[in-house]
Coordinates of C-alpha atoms and ligand atoms in Angstrom, one line a residue:
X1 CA -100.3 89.5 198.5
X2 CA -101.7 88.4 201.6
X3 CA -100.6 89.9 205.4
X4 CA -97.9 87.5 206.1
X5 CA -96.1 87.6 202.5
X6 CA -96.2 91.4 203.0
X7 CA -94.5 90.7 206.6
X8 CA -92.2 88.0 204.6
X9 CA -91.1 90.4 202.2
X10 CA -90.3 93.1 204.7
X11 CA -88.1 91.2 206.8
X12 CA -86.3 89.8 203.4
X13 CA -85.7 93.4 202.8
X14 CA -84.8 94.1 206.2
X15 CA -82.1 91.4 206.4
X16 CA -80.3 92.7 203.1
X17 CA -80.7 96.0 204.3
X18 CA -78.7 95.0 207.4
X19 CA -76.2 92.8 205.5
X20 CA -75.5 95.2 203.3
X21 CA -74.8 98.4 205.9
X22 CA -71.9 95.5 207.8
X23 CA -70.3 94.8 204.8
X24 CA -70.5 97.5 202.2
X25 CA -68.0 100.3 202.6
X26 CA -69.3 103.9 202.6
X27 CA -70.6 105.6 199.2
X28 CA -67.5 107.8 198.2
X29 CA -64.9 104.6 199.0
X30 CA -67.0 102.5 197.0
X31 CA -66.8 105.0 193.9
X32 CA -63.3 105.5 194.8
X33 CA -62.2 102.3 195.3
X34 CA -64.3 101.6 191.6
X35 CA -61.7 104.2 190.2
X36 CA -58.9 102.8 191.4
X37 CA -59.8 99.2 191.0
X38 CA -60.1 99.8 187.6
X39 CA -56.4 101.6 187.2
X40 CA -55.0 98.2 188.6
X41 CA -57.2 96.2 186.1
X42 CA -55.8 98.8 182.9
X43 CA -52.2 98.8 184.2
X44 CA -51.6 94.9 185.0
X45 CA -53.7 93.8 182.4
X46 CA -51.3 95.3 180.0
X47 CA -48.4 94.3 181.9
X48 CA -49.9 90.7 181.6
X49 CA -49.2 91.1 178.0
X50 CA -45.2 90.9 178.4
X51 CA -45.4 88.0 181.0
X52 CA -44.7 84.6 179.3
X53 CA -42.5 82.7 182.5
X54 CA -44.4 81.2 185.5
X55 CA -42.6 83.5 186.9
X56 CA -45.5 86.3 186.0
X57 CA -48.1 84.2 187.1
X58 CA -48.7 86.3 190.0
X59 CA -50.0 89.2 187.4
X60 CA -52.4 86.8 186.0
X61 CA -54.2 85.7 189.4
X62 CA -53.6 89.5 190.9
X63 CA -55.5 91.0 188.2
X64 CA -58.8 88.2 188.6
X65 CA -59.0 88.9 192.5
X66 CA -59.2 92.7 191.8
X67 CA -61.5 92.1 188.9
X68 CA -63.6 89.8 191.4
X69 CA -63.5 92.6 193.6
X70 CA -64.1 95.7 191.4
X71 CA -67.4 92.9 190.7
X72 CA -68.8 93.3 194.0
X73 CA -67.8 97.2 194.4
X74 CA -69.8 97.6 190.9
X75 CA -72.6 95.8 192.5
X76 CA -72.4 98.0 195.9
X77 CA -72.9 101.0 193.1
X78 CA -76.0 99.6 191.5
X79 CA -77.5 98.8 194.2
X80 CA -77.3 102.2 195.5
X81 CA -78.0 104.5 192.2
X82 CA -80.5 102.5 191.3
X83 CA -83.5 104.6 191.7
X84 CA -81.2 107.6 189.8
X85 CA -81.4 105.3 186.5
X86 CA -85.0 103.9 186.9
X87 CA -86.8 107.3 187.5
X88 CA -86.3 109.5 184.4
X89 CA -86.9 112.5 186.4
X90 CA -84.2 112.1 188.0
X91 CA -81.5 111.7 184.7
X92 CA -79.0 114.4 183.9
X93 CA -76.2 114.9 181.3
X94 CA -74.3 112.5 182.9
X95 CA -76.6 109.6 183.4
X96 CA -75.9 108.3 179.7
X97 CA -72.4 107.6 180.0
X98 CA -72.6 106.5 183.7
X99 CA -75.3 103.7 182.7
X100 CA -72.7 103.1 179.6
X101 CA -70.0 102.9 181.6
X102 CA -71.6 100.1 183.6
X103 CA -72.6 98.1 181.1
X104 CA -69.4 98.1 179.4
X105 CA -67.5 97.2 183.4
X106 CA -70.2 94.5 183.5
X107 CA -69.3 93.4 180.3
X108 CA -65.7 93.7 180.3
X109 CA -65.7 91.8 184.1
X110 CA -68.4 89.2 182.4
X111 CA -65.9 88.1 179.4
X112 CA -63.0 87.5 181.6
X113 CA -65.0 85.6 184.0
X114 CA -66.2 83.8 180.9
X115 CA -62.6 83.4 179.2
X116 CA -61.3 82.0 182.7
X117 CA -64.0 79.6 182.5
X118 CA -63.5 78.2 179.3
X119 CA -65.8 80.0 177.5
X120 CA -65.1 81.8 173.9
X121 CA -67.5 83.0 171.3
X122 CA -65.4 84.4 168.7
X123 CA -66.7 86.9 166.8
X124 CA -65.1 87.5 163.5
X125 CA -61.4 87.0 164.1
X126 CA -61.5 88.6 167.9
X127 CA -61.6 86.2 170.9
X128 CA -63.5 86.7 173.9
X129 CA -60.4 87.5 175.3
X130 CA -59.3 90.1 172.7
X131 CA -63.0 91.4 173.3
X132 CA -62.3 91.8 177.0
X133 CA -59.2 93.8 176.7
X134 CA -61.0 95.9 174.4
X135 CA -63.7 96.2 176.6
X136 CA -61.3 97.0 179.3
X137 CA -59.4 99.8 177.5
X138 CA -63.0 101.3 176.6
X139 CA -63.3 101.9 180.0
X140 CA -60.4 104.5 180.8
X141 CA -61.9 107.2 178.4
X142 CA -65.5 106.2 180.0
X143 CA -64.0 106.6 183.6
X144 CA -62.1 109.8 182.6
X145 CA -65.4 111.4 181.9
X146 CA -67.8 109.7 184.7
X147 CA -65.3 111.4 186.9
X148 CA -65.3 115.1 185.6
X149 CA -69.5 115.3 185.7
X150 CA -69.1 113.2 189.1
X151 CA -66.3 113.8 191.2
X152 CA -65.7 113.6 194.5
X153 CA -62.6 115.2 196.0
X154 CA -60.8 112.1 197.6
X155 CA -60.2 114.6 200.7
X156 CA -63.4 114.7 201.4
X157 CA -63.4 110.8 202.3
X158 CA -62.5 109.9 206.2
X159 CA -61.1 107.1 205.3
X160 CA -61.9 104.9 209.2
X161 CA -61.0 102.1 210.4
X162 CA -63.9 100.4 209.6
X163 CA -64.1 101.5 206.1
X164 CA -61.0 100.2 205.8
X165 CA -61.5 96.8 207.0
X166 CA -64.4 96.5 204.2
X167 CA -62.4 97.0 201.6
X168 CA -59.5 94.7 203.2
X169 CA -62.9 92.1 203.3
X170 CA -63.9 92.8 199.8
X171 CA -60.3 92.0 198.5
X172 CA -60.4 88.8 200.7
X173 CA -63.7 87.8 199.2
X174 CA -62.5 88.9 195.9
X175 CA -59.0 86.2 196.3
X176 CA -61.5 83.3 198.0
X177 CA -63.9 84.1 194.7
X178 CA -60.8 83.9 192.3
X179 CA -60.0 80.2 193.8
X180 CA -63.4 79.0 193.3
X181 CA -63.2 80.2 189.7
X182 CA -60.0 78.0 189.4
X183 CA -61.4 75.0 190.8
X184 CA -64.2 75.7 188.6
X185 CA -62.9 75.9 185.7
X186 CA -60.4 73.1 186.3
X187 CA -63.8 71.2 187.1
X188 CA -65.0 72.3 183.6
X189 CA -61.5 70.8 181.9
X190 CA -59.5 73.8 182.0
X191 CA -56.3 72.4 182.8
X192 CA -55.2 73.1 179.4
X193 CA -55.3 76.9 180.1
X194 CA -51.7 78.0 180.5
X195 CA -51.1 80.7 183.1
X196 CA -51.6 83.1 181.0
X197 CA -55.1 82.5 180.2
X198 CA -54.3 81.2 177.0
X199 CA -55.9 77.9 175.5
X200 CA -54.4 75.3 173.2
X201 CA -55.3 76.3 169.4
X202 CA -57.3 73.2 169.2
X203 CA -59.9 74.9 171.6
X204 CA -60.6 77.9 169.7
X205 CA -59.9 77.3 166.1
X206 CA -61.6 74.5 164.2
X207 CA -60.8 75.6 160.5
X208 CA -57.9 74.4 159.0
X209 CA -54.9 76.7 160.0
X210 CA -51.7 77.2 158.3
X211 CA -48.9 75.0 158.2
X212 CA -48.3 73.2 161.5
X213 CA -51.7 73.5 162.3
X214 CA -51.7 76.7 164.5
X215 CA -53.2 80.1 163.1
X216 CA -51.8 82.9 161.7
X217 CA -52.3 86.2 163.3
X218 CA -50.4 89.3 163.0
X219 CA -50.9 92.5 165.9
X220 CA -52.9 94.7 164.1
X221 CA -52.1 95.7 159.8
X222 CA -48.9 93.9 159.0
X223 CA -49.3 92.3 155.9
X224 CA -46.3 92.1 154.0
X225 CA -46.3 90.2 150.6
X226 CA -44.2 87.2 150.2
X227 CA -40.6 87.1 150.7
X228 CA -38.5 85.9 147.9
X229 CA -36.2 83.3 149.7
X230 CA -33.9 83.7 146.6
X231 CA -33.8 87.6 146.7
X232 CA -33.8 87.7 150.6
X233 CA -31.0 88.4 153.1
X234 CA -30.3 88.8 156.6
X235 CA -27.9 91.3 157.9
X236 CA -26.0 91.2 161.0
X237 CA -25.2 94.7 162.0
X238 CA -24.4 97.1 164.7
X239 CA -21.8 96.2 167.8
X240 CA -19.8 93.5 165.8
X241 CA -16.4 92.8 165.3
X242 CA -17.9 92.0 161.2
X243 CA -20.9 92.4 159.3
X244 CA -22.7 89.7 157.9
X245 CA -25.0 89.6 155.2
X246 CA -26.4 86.0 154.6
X247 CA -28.0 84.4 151.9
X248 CA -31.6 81.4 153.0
X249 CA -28.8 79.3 151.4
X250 CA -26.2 80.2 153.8
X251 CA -28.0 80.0 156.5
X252 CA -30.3 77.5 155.8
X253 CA -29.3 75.6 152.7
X254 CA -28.1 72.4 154.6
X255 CA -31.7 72.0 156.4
X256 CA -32.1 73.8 160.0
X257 CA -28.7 73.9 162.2
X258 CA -30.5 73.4 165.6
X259 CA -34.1 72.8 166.8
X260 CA -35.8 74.0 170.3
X261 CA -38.9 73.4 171.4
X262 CA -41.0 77.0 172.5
X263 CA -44.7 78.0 172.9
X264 CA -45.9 80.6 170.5
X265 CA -48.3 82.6 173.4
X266 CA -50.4 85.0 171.6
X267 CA -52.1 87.2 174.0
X268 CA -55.3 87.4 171.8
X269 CA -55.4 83.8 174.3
X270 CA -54.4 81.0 172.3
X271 CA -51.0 79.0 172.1
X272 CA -49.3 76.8 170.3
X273 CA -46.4 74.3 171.0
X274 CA -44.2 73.1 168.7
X275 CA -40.6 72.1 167.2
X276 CA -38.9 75.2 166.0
X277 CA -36.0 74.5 163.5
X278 CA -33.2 77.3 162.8
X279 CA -29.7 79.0 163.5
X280 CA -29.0 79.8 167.2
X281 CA -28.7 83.9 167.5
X282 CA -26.3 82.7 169.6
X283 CA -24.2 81.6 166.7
X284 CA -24.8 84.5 164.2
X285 CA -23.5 86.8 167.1
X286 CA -20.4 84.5 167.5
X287 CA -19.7 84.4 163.5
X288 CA -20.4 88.4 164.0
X289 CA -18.0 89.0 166.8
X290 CA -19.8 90.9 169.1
X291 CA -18.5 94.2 171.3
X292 CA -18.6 94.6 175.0
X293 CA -20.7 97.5 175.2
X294 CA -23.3 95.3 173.6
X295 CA -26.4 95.2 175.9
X296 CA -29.4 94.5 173.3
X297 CA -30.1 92.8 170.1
X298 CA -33.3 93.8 168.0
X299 CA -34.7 91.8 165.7
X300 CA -36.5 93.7 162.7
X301 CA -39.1 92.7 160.3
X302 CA -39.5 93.4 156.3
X303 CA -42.2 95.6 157.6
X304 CA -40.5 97.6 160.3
X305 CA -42.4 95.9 162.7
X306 CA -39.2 94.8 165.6
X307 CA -38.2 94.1 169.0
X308 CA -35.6 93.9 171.3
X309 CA -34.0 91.1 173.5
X310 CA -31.1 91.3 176.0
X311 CA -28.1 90.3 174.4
X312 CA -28.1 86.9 177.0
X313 CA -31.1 86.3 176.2
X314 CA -31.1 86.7 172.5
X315 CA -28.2 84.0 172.1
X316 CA -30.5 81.3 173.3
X317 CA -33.2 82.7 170.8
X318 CA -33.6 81.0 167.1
X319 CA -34.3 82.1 164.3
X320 CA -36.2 79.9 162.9
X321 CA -36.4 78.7 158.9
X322 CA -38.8 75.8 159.6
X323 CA -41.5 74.3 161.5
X324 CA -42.2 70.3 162.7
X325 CA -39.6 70.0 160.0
X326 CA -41.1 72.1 157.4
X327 CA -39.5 75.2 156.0
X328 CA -41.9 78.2 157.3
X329 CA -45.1 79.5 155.5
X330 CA -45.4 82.6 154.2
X331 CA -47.9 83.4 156.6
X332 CA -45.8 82.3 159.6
X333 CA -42.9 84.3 158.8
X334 CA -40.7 83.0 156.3
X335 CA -37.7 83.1 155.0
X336 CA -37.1 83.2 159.5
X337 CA -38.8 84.5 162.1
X338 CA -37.7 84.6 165.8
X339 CA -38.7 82.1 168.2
X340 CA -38.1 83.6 172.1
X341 CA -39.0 80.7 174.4
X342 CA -40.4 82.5 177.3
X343 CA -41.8 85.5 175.2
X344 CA -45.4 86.5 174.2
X345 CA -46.7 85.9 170.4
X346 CA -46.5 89.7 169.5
X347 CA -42.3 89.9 170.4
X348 CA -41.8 86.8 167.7
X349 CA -41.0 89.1 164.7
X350 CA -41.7 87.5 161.4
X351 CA -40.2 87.6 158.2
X352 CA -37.1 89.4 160.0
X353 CA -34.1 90.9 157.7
X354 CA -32.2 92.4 160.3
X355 CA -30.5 91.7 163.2
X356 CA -28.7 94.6 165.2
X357 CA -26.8 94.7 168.3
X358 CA -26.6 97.4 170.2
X359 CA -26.2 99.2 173.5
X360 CA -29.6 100.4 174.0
X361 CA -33.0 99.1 174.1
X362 CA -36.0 100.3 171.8
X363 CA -38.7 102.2 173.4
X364 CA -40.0 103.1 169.9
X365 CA -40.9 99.0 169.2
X366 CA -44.0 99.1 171.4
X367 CA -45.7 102.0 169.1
X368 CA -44.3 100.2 166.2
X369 CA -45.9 97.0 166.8
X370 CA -49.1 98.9 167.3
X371 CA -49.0 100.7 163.8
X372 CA -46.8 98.6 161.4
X373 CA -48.8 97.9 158.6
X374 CA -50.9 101.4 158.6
X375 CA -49.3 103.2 156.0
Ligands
MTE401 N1 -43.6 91.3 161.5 C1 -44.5 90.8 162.4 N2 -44.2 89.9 163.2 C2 -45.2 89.4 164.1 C3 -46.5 90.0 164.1 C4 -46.8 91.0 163.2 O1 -47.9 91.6 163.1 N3 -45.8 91.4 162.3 N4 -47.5 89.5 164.9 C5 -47.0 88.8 166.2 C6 -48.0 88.2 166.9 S1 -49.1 89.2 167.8 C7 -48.0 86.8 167.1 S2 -49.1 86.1 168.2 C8 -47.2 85.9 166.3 C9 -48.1 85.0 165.5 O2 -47.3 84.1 164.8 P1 -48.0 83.1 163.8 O3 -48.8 84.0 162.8 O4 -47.0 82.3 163.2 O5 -49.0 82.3 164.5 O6 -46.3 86.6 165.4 C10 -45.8 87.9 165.9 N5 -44.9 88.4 164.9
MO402 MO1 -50.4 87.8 169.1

């Protein structure tokens, strides 16, 4: 290196040295401002999951401009510790799981930039998506323990003015970085993504899927064997004036009473749109009689596995027999599986049995979906 590349080089370093002091916020609100940024990320990512209505797209595009921003916090960090992770000497007990911790934020931030922009590499039967959410829950535990080898008291931050309008830029650059992604992506023929994030089957599954051409995915373990149409009823129980127990025959024998059209959501990121044929839950209720202290209906699988709807909203729910005019697949729930337009995947129990109405919801059906099938 000659003179003036070493005076080149220097005022390079001079120039990011000075960008960086305007716009990054001091050390301790950058690491806890990380913290925090990645509590939003855990808590409405998850929410994300029970969205299914435009009118939760705000979730969606909240949790990319944090992510954007907890990018460029991360970065700050690096940038800073740097020296701490290239000089051995300078390693402790905690170093290991602080340099795991950011590869797995770098990773868990790099698949859902990747997802957003179309991309997927599936590996085995997990999306890129479902590999970012596990990425992302990794991340609590990791945090946890960063924080006990490495924390800061949060009084010991004066949170100024100035500080404060950093992070108020950060979140702004975050928001401006999450539009560009959009445009981006529907650049890169994403306009098929739903709000959600989730992509038309066709996108991600080239193998031939079972009937109706969408896959066939349960949570986690269920994995009952096949139902016996012959052998199998469905009971109607609970708040009602009567209970029913009907017969595929009864309820189906004639060919499907009603058909809706509803996207299947699954929040592994993939959906599916397509003509659902069935009896109106609206109708069984009616044939039932229902009380007035009714408030819920829950809709339970061979398995256990269930869920719950509002009673309103559960009469406009089907449970559905067939498929594009095809009586259901084992696979895809037969005998009936409910079909909740407006719902995620995961809350359209298969192979259901029983239909209950009662005055409470079901706090329990979140563990259940989790760990039906383990047993
Ligand atoms: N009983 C039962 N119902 C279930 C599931 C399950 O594991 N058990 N998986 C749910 C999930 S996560 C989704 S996305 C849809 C998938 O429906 P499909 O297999 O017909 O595509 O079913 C839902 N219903
Ligand atoms: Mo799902």
């Amino acid at each position: 290196m000659n003179g003036s590349e070493r005076g080149h080089t220097s005022r390079v370093r001079g120039v990011v040295a000075r960008t960086l002091r305007r716009v990054e916020p001091p050390p301790r609100v950058v690491d806890w401002a990380i913290a925090v940024a990645v509590a939003v990320e855990v808590a409405s990512g998850l929410y994300s999951f029970t969205q299914g209505t435009p009118s939760g797209a705000w979730v969606f595009w909240f949790h990319s401009t944090v992510g954007l921003t907890l990018a460029a916090l991360v970065a700050f960090k690096l940038y800073r510790v740097r020296r701490r992770v290239t000089s051995a000497a300078a390693w402790d007990r905690f170093t290991p799981i602080s340099v795991l911790q950011a590869i797995v934020t770098l990773a868990a931030l790099g698949t859902g930039v990747f997802w957003v922009l179309g991309g997927n590499v599936p590996i085995f039967a997990w999306t890129t998506l479902n590999l970012h959410v596990g990425l992302g829950l990794l991340l609590v535990p990791l945090v946890l323990w960063h924080l006990r080898g490495r924390y800061h008291s949060p009084r010991a931050l004066d949170p100024d003015r100035r500080a404060a309008l950093k992070v108020g830029a950060l979140l702004v650059a975050g928001t401006v970085a999450w539009r560009v992604t959009e445009s981006a992506d529907t650049v890169l023929g994403g306009a098929s993504r739903r709000f959600t994030g989730s992509k038309p089957t066709g996108d991600l599954y080239d193998t031939e899927t079972e009937g109706g051409g969408f896959p066939v995915t349960s949570w986690v373990a269920d994995d009952p064997d096949p139902v016996d149409r012959a052998a199998w009823t469905l009971s109607v129980r609970g708040l009602v004036d009567e209970e029913l127990d009907l017969s595929y025959a009864g309820l189906a024998g004639d060919g499907p009473d009603r058909e809706l059209d509803a996207t299947l959501d699954c929040t592994s990121g993939w959906y599916t749109h397509q003509r659902w044929g069935g009896v109106r839950v609206g109708d069984l209720l009616d044939s039932a009689g229902v009380d007035e202290r009714a408030r819920y209906v829950r809709f339970t699988s061979v398995t256990g596995y269930r869920w719950s709807l509002p009673v309103e909203e559960a009469r406009d729910a089907l449970l559905a027999t067939h498929v594009r005019g095809d009586r259901l697949s084992h696979g895809h729930g037969a005998p009936a599986r409910l079909v909740a337009a407006g719902r995620r995947g995961f809350q359209w129990v298969k192979w259901v049995e029983s239909v209950e109405v009662r005055e409470r919801g079901d706090p329990m059906q979140w563990l259940v979906t989790l760990v039906s099938g383990f047993d």
